[in-house]
PDB file of C-alpha atoms in Angstrom:
ATOM      1  CA  MET A 136      -2.597  57.095  19.887  1.00 43.00           C
ATOM      2  CA  ARG A 137      -5.138  57.542  17.087  1.00 41.00           C
ATOM      3  CA  ILE A 138      -2.555  56.369  14.492  1.00 39.00           C
ATOM      4  CA  ALA A 139      -1.756  53.256  16.524  1.00 39.00           C
ATOM      5  CA  SER A 140      -5.467  52.445  16.843  1.00 36.00           C
ATOM      6  CA  MET A 141      -6.028  52.971  13.118  1.00 33.00           C
ATOM      7  CA  SER A 142      -3.035  50.735  12.322  1.00 36.00           C
ATOM      8  CA  ALA A 143      -4.444  48.010  14.546  1.00 36.00           C
ATOM      9  CA  VAL A 144      -7.839  48.220  12.779  1.00 34.00           C
ATOM     10  CA  VAL A 145      -6.189  48.040   9.330  1.00 33.00           C
ATOM     11  CA  CYS A 146      -4.004  45.102  10.426  1.00 38.00           C
ATOM     12  CA  ILE A 147      -6.975  43.223  11.875  1.00 32.00           C
ATOM     13  CA  GLY A 148      -8.939  43.836   8.666  1.00 36.00           C
ATOM     14  CA  LEU A 149      -6.088  42.649   6.421  1.00 31.00           C
ATOM     15  CA  CYS A 150      -5.338  39.652   8.631  1.00 38.00           C
ATOM     16  CA  GLY A 151      -9.000  38.683   8.371  1.00 36.00           C
ATOM     17  CA  ILE A 152      -8.803  38.866   4.572  1.00 34.00           C
ATOM     18  CA  ALA A 153      -5.647  36.729   4.517  1.00 34.00           C
ATOM     19  CA  ALA A 154      -7.178  34.194   6.892  1.00 35.00           C
ATOM     20  CA  SER A 155     -10.305  33.833   4.777  1.00 34.00           C
ATOM     21  CA  ALA A 156      -8.166  33.215   1.672  1.00 39.00           C
ATOM     22  CA  GLU A 157      -6.413  30.432   3.593  1.00 51.00           C
ATOM     23  CA  ASP A 158      -9.678  28.808   4.727  1.00 55.00           C
ATOM     24  CA  ALA A 159      -9.624  26.298   1.870  1.00 73.00           C
ATOM     25  CA  HIS A 160      -9.240  22.800   3.240  1.00 87.00           C
ATOM     26  CA  THR A 161      -8.233  19.394   1.968  1.00 91.00           C
ATOM     27  CA  ILE A 162      -9.930  16.138   2.883  1.00 93.00           C
ATOM     28  CA  ILE A 163      -8.969  12.855   1.215  1.00 93.00           C
ATOM     29  CA  ALA A 164     -10.437   9.498   2.186  1.00 93.00           C
ATOM     30  CA  PRO A 165      -8.242   6.409   1.639  1.00 91.00           C
ATOM     31  CA  ASN A 166     -10.242   5.299  -1.415  1.00 93.00           C
ATOM     32  CA  GLU A 167      -9.753   8.757  -2.992  1.00 95.00           C
ATOM     33  CA  VAL A 168      -5.935   8.664  -3.000  1.00 95.00           C
ATOM     34  CA  LYS A 169      -4.757   8.941  -6.613  1.00 96.00           C
ATOM     35  CA  TRP A 170      -1.506   7.068  -7.232  1.00 97.00           C
ATOM     36  CA  ALA A 171       0.903   7.839 -10.077  1.00 97.00           C
ATOM     37  CA  PRO A 172       4.431   6.681 -10.931  1.00 97.00           C
ATOM     38  CA  ALA A 173       6.997   8.305  -8.636  1.00 96.00           C
ATOM     39  CA  PRO A 174       9.285  10.987 -10.069  1.00 93.00           C
ATOM     40  CA  LYS A 175      12.436   9.691 -11.750  1.00 94.00           C
ATOM     41  CA  ILE A 176      14.563  11.003  -8.858  1.00 94.00           C
ATOM     42  CA  LEU A 177      13.421   7.834  -7.016  1.00 96.00           C
ATOM     43  CA  PRO A 178      14.306   4.278  -8.037  1.00 96.00           C
ATOM     44  CA  ALA A 179      11.780   2.784 -10.463  1.00 96.00           C
ATOM     45  CA  GLY A 180       8.804   0.881  -9.053  1.00 97.00           C
ATOM     46  CA  ALA A 181       7.476   3.377  -6.512  1.00 98.00           C
ATOM     47  CA  GLU A 182       4.221   5.299  -6.720  1.00 98.00           C
ATOM     48  CA  THR A 183       3.332   8.660  -5.195  1.00 97.00           C
ATOM     49  CA  ALA A 184       0.144  10.486  -4.342  1.00 97.00           C
ATOM     50  CA  VAL A 185       0.325  14.196  -3.553  1.00 96.00           C
ATOM     51  CA  LEU A 186      -2.203  14.917  -0.814  1.00 96.00           C
ATOM     52  CA  PHE A 187      -1.542  18.599  -0.208  1.00 95.00           C
ATOM     53  CA  GLY A 188       0.541  21.330  -1.787  1.00 94.00           C
ATOM     54  CA  ASP A 189       3.022  20.998  -4.639  1.00 95.00           C
ATOM     55  CA  PRO A 190       6.399  19.294  -4.103  1.00 95.00           C
ATOM     56  CA  THR A 191       7.911  21.273  -7.001  1.00 94.00           C
ATOM     57  CA  LYS A 192       7.133  24.665  -5.434  1.00 96.00           C
ATOM     58  CA  GLU A 193       8.067  26.468  -2.231  1.00 95.00           C
ATOM     59  CA  GLY A 194       5.772  25.685   0.652  1.00 95.00           C
ATOM     60  CA  LEU A 195       4.377  22.882   2.738  1.00 96.00           C
ATOM     61  CA  PHE A 196       3.282  19.665   1.056  1.00 95.00           C
ATOM     62  CA  ALA A 197       2.284  16.125   2.012  1.00 96.00           C
ATOM     63  CA  LEU A 198       2.636  13.074  -0.181  1.00 96.00           C
ATOM     64  CA  ARG A 199       2.364   9.335   0.144  1.00 98.00           C
ATOM     65  CA  LEU A 200       4.980   7.005  -1.236  1.00 98.00           C
ATOM     66  CA  LYS A 201       4.011   3.395  -1.989  1.00 98.00           C
ATOM     67  CA  VAL A 202       6.844   0.951  -2.637  1.00 98.00           C
ATOM     68  CA  PRO A 203       6.865  -2.751  -3.511  1.00 98.00           C
ATOM     69  CA  SER A 204       8.554  -5.516  -1.541  1.00 98.00           C
ATOM     70  CA  GLY A 205      12.290  -5.519  -2.259  1.00 98.00           C
ATOM     71  CA  TYR A 206      12.446  -1.766  -2.951  1.00 98.00           C
ATOM     72  CA  SER A 207      15.348   0.297  -1.626  1.00 98.00           C
ATOM     73  CA  VAL A 208      16.540   3.885  -1.652  1.00 98.00           C
ATOM     74  CA  PRO A 209      20.337   4.295  -1.442  1.00 98.00           C
ATOM     75  CA  PRO A 210      21.912   6.734   1.053  1.00 98.00           C
ATOM     76  CA  HIS A 211      20.722  10.263   0.377  1.00 98.00           C
ATOM     77  CA  THR A 212      19.875  13.620   1.939  1.00 97.00           C
ATOM     78  CA  HIS A 213      17.075  16.174   1.572  1.00 97.00           C
ATOM     79  CA  PRO A 214      17.295  19.994   1.591  1.00 96.00           C
ATOM     80  CA  ALA A 215      14.528  20.409   4.211  1.00 96.00           C
ATOM     81  CA  ASP A 216      13.204  18.607   7.281  1.00 96.00           C
ATOM     82  CA  GLU A 217      11.603  15.281   6.372  1.00 97.00           C
ATOM     83  CA  VAL A 218       8.680  14.219   8.565  1.00 98.00           C
ATOM     84  CA  VAL A 219       7.485  10.668   7.903  1.00 98.00           C
ATOM     85  CA  THR A 220       4.678   8.454   9.195  1.00 98.00           C
ATOM     86  CA  VAL A 221       4.474   4.785   8.237  1.00 98.00           C
ATOM     87  CA  ILE A 222       0.912   4.171   7.041  1.00 98.00           C
ATOM     88  CA  SER A 223       1.212   0.452   6.221  1.00 98.00           C
ATOM     89  CA  GLY A 224       3.974  -2.132   5.971  1.00 98.00           C
ATOM     90  CA  THR A 225       7.436  -1.583   7.428  1.00 98.00           C
ATOM     91  CA  ILE A 226      10.300   0.711   6.494  1.00 98.00           C
ATOM     92  CA  ASN A 227      13.821  -0.362   7.407  1.00 98.00           C
ATOM     93  CA  LEU A 228      15.580   2.943   8.058  1.00 98.00           C
ATOM     94  CA  GLY A 229      19.298   3.400   8.479  1.00 98.00           C
ATOM     95  CA  MET A 230      21.444   6.467   9.083  1.00 98.00           C
ATOM     96  CA  GLY A 231      24.726   7.286   7.437  1.00 97.00           C
ATOM     97  CA  GLU A 232      26.432   7.425   4.088  1.00 97.00           C
ATOM     98  CA  THR A 233      26.702   3.630   3.691  1.00 96.00           C
ATOM     99  CA  ALA A 234      23.702   1.308   3.318  1.00 96.00           C
ATOM    100  CA  ASP A 235      24.631  -1.000   6.187  1.00 96.00           C
ATOM    101  CA  ARG A 236      21.416  -3.016   6.515  1.00 96.00           C
ATOM    102  CA  SER A 237      22.547  -4.483   9.832  1.00 96.00           C
ATOM    103  CA  ALA A 238      22.374  -0.964  11.290  1.00 95.00           C
ATOM    104  CA  ALA A 239      18.849  -0.228  10.007  1.00 98.00           C
ATOM    105  CA  LYS A 240      15.843  -0.123  12.315  1.00 98.00           C
ATOM    106  CA  ALA A 241      12.530  -1.716  11.323  1.00 98.00           C
ATOM    107  CA  LEU A 242       9.688   0.778  11.744  1.00 98.00           C
ATOM    108  CA  PRO A 243       6.221  -0.818  11.336  1.00 98.00           C
ATOM    109  CA  ALA A 244       2.901   0.867  10.520  1.00 98.00           C
ATOM    110  CA  GLY A 245       2.165   3.659  12.964  1.00 98.00           C
ATOM    111  CA  SER A 246       5.838   4.602  13.359  1.00 98.00           C
ATOM    112  CA  PHE A 247       7.034   8.178  12.948  1.00 98.00           C
ATOM    113  CA  PHE A 248      10.396   9.787  12.295  1.00 98.00           C
ATOM    114  CA  ALA A 249      11.697  13.268  11.511  1.00 98.00           C
ATOM    115  CA  LEU A 250      15.085  13.971   9.976  1.00 98.00           C
ATOM    116  CA  PRO A 251      16.812  17.361   9.746  1.00 98.00           C
ATOM    117  CA  PRO A 252      18.037  18.768   6.426  1.00 97.00           C
ATOM    118  CA  GLY A 253      21.226  17.149   5.172  1.00 97.00           C
ATOM    119  CA  MET A 254      21.034  14.004   7.337  1.00 98.00           C
ATOM    120  CA  ALA A 255      22.237  11.028   5.283  1.00 98.00           C
ATOM    121  CA  HIS A 256      19.909   8.031   5.478  1.00 98.00           C
ATOM    122  CA  PHE A 257      18.766   5.026   3.456  1.00 98.00           C
ATOM    123  CA  ALA A 258      15.733   2.765   3.398  1.00 98.00           C
ATOM    124  CA  TYR A 259      14.752  -0.685   2.253  1.00 98.00           C
ATOM    125  CA  PHE A 260      11.488  -2.593   2.315  1.00 98.00           C
ATOM    126  CA  ASP A 261      10.734  -6.296   2.787  1.00 98.00           C
ATOM    127  CA  GLU A 262       7.026  -5.841   2.035  1.00 98.00           C
ATOM    128  CA  GLU A 263       4.784  -3.385   0.200  1.00 98.00           C
ATOM    129  CA  THR A 264       4.839  -0.242   2.301  1.00 98.00           C
ATOM    130  CA  VAL A 265       3.174   3.167   2.280  1.00 98.00           C
ATOM    131  CA  VAL A 266       4.737   6.145   4.047  1.00 98.00           C
ATOM    132  CA  GLN A 267       3.479   9.694   4.286  1.00 98.00           C
ATOM    133  CA  ILE A 268       6.063  12.447   3.899  1.00 97.00           C
ATOM    134  CA  THR A 269       5.426  16.015   5.004  1.00 97.00           C
ATOM    135  CA  THR A 270       8.025  18.660   4.257  1.00 96.00           C
ATOM    136  CA  ASN A 271       8.634  21.967   2.524  1.00 95.00           C
ATOM    137  CA  GLY A 272       9.232  22.236  -1.188  1.00 94.00           C
ATOM    138  CA  PRO A 273      10.746  22.280  -3.522  1.00 95.00           C
ATOM    139  CA  TRP A 274      11.431  18.639  -2.711  1.00 93.00           C
ATOM    140  CA  GLY A 275      14.801  17.222  -3.576  1.00 93.00           C
ATOM    141  CA  ILE A 276      17.021  14.218  -3.054  1.00 95.00           C
ATOM    142  CA  LYS A 277      20.797  14.282  -3.214  1.00 97.00           C
ATOM    143  CA  TYR A 278      22.323  10.809  -3.372  1.00 97.00           C
ATOM    144  CA  VAL A 279      25.524  10.389  -1.347  1.00 97.00           C
ATOM    145  CA  ASN A 280      27.012   8.465  -4.265  1.00 96.00           C
ATOM    146  CA  PRO A 281      26.028  10.319  -7.475  1.00 95.00           C
ATOM    147  CA  ALA A 282      26.108   6.982  -9.345  1.00 95.00           C
ATOM    148  CA  ASP A 283      23.068   5.904  -7.254  1.00 95.00           C
ATOM    149  CA  ASP A 284      20.929   8.658  -8.770  1.00 94.00           C
ATOM    150  CA  PRO A 285      18.321   6.757 -10.844  1.00 93.00           C
ATOM    151  CA  GLN A 286      17.985   9.688 -13.245  1.00 90.00           C
ATOM    152  CA  LYS A 287      21.378   8.733 -14.648  1.00 82.00           C
ATOM    153  CA  SER A 288      20.126   5.295 -15.713  1.00 69.00           C
ATOM    154  CA  GLN A 289      16.517   6.076 -16.730  1.00 53.00           C
TER     155      GLN A 289
END
């Protein structure tokens, strides 16, 4: 009984240490978002702002993606769940391995969607749009058609 009690005290003490190390917080007001060109895995013209975490490393991260009117992302998949909120504008989201725009659904600001790993989808935008993506890194995109990968032409 004494060993179990001592183990509980040690665990509580260590858990308290771990929790205090995790107490750092992140707060970013809209005017503090720092935009940069999107990684070359995305078609040219987009900008990203990492809000939390590091998309190149394991672990949770949140980023915003800003795209211009006329932007599109060909059918692709991701290795982890993709959780997306539309901040402004409208994303036209379609499922499947073919970019059939007639099958896409317009999701205006305030919309939310979550896709499981490996689900093929595509997107296009008729106006400047900002979406927020939350997922686990390292982030990746696998284009259904390898010829669509912008890294091959940049």
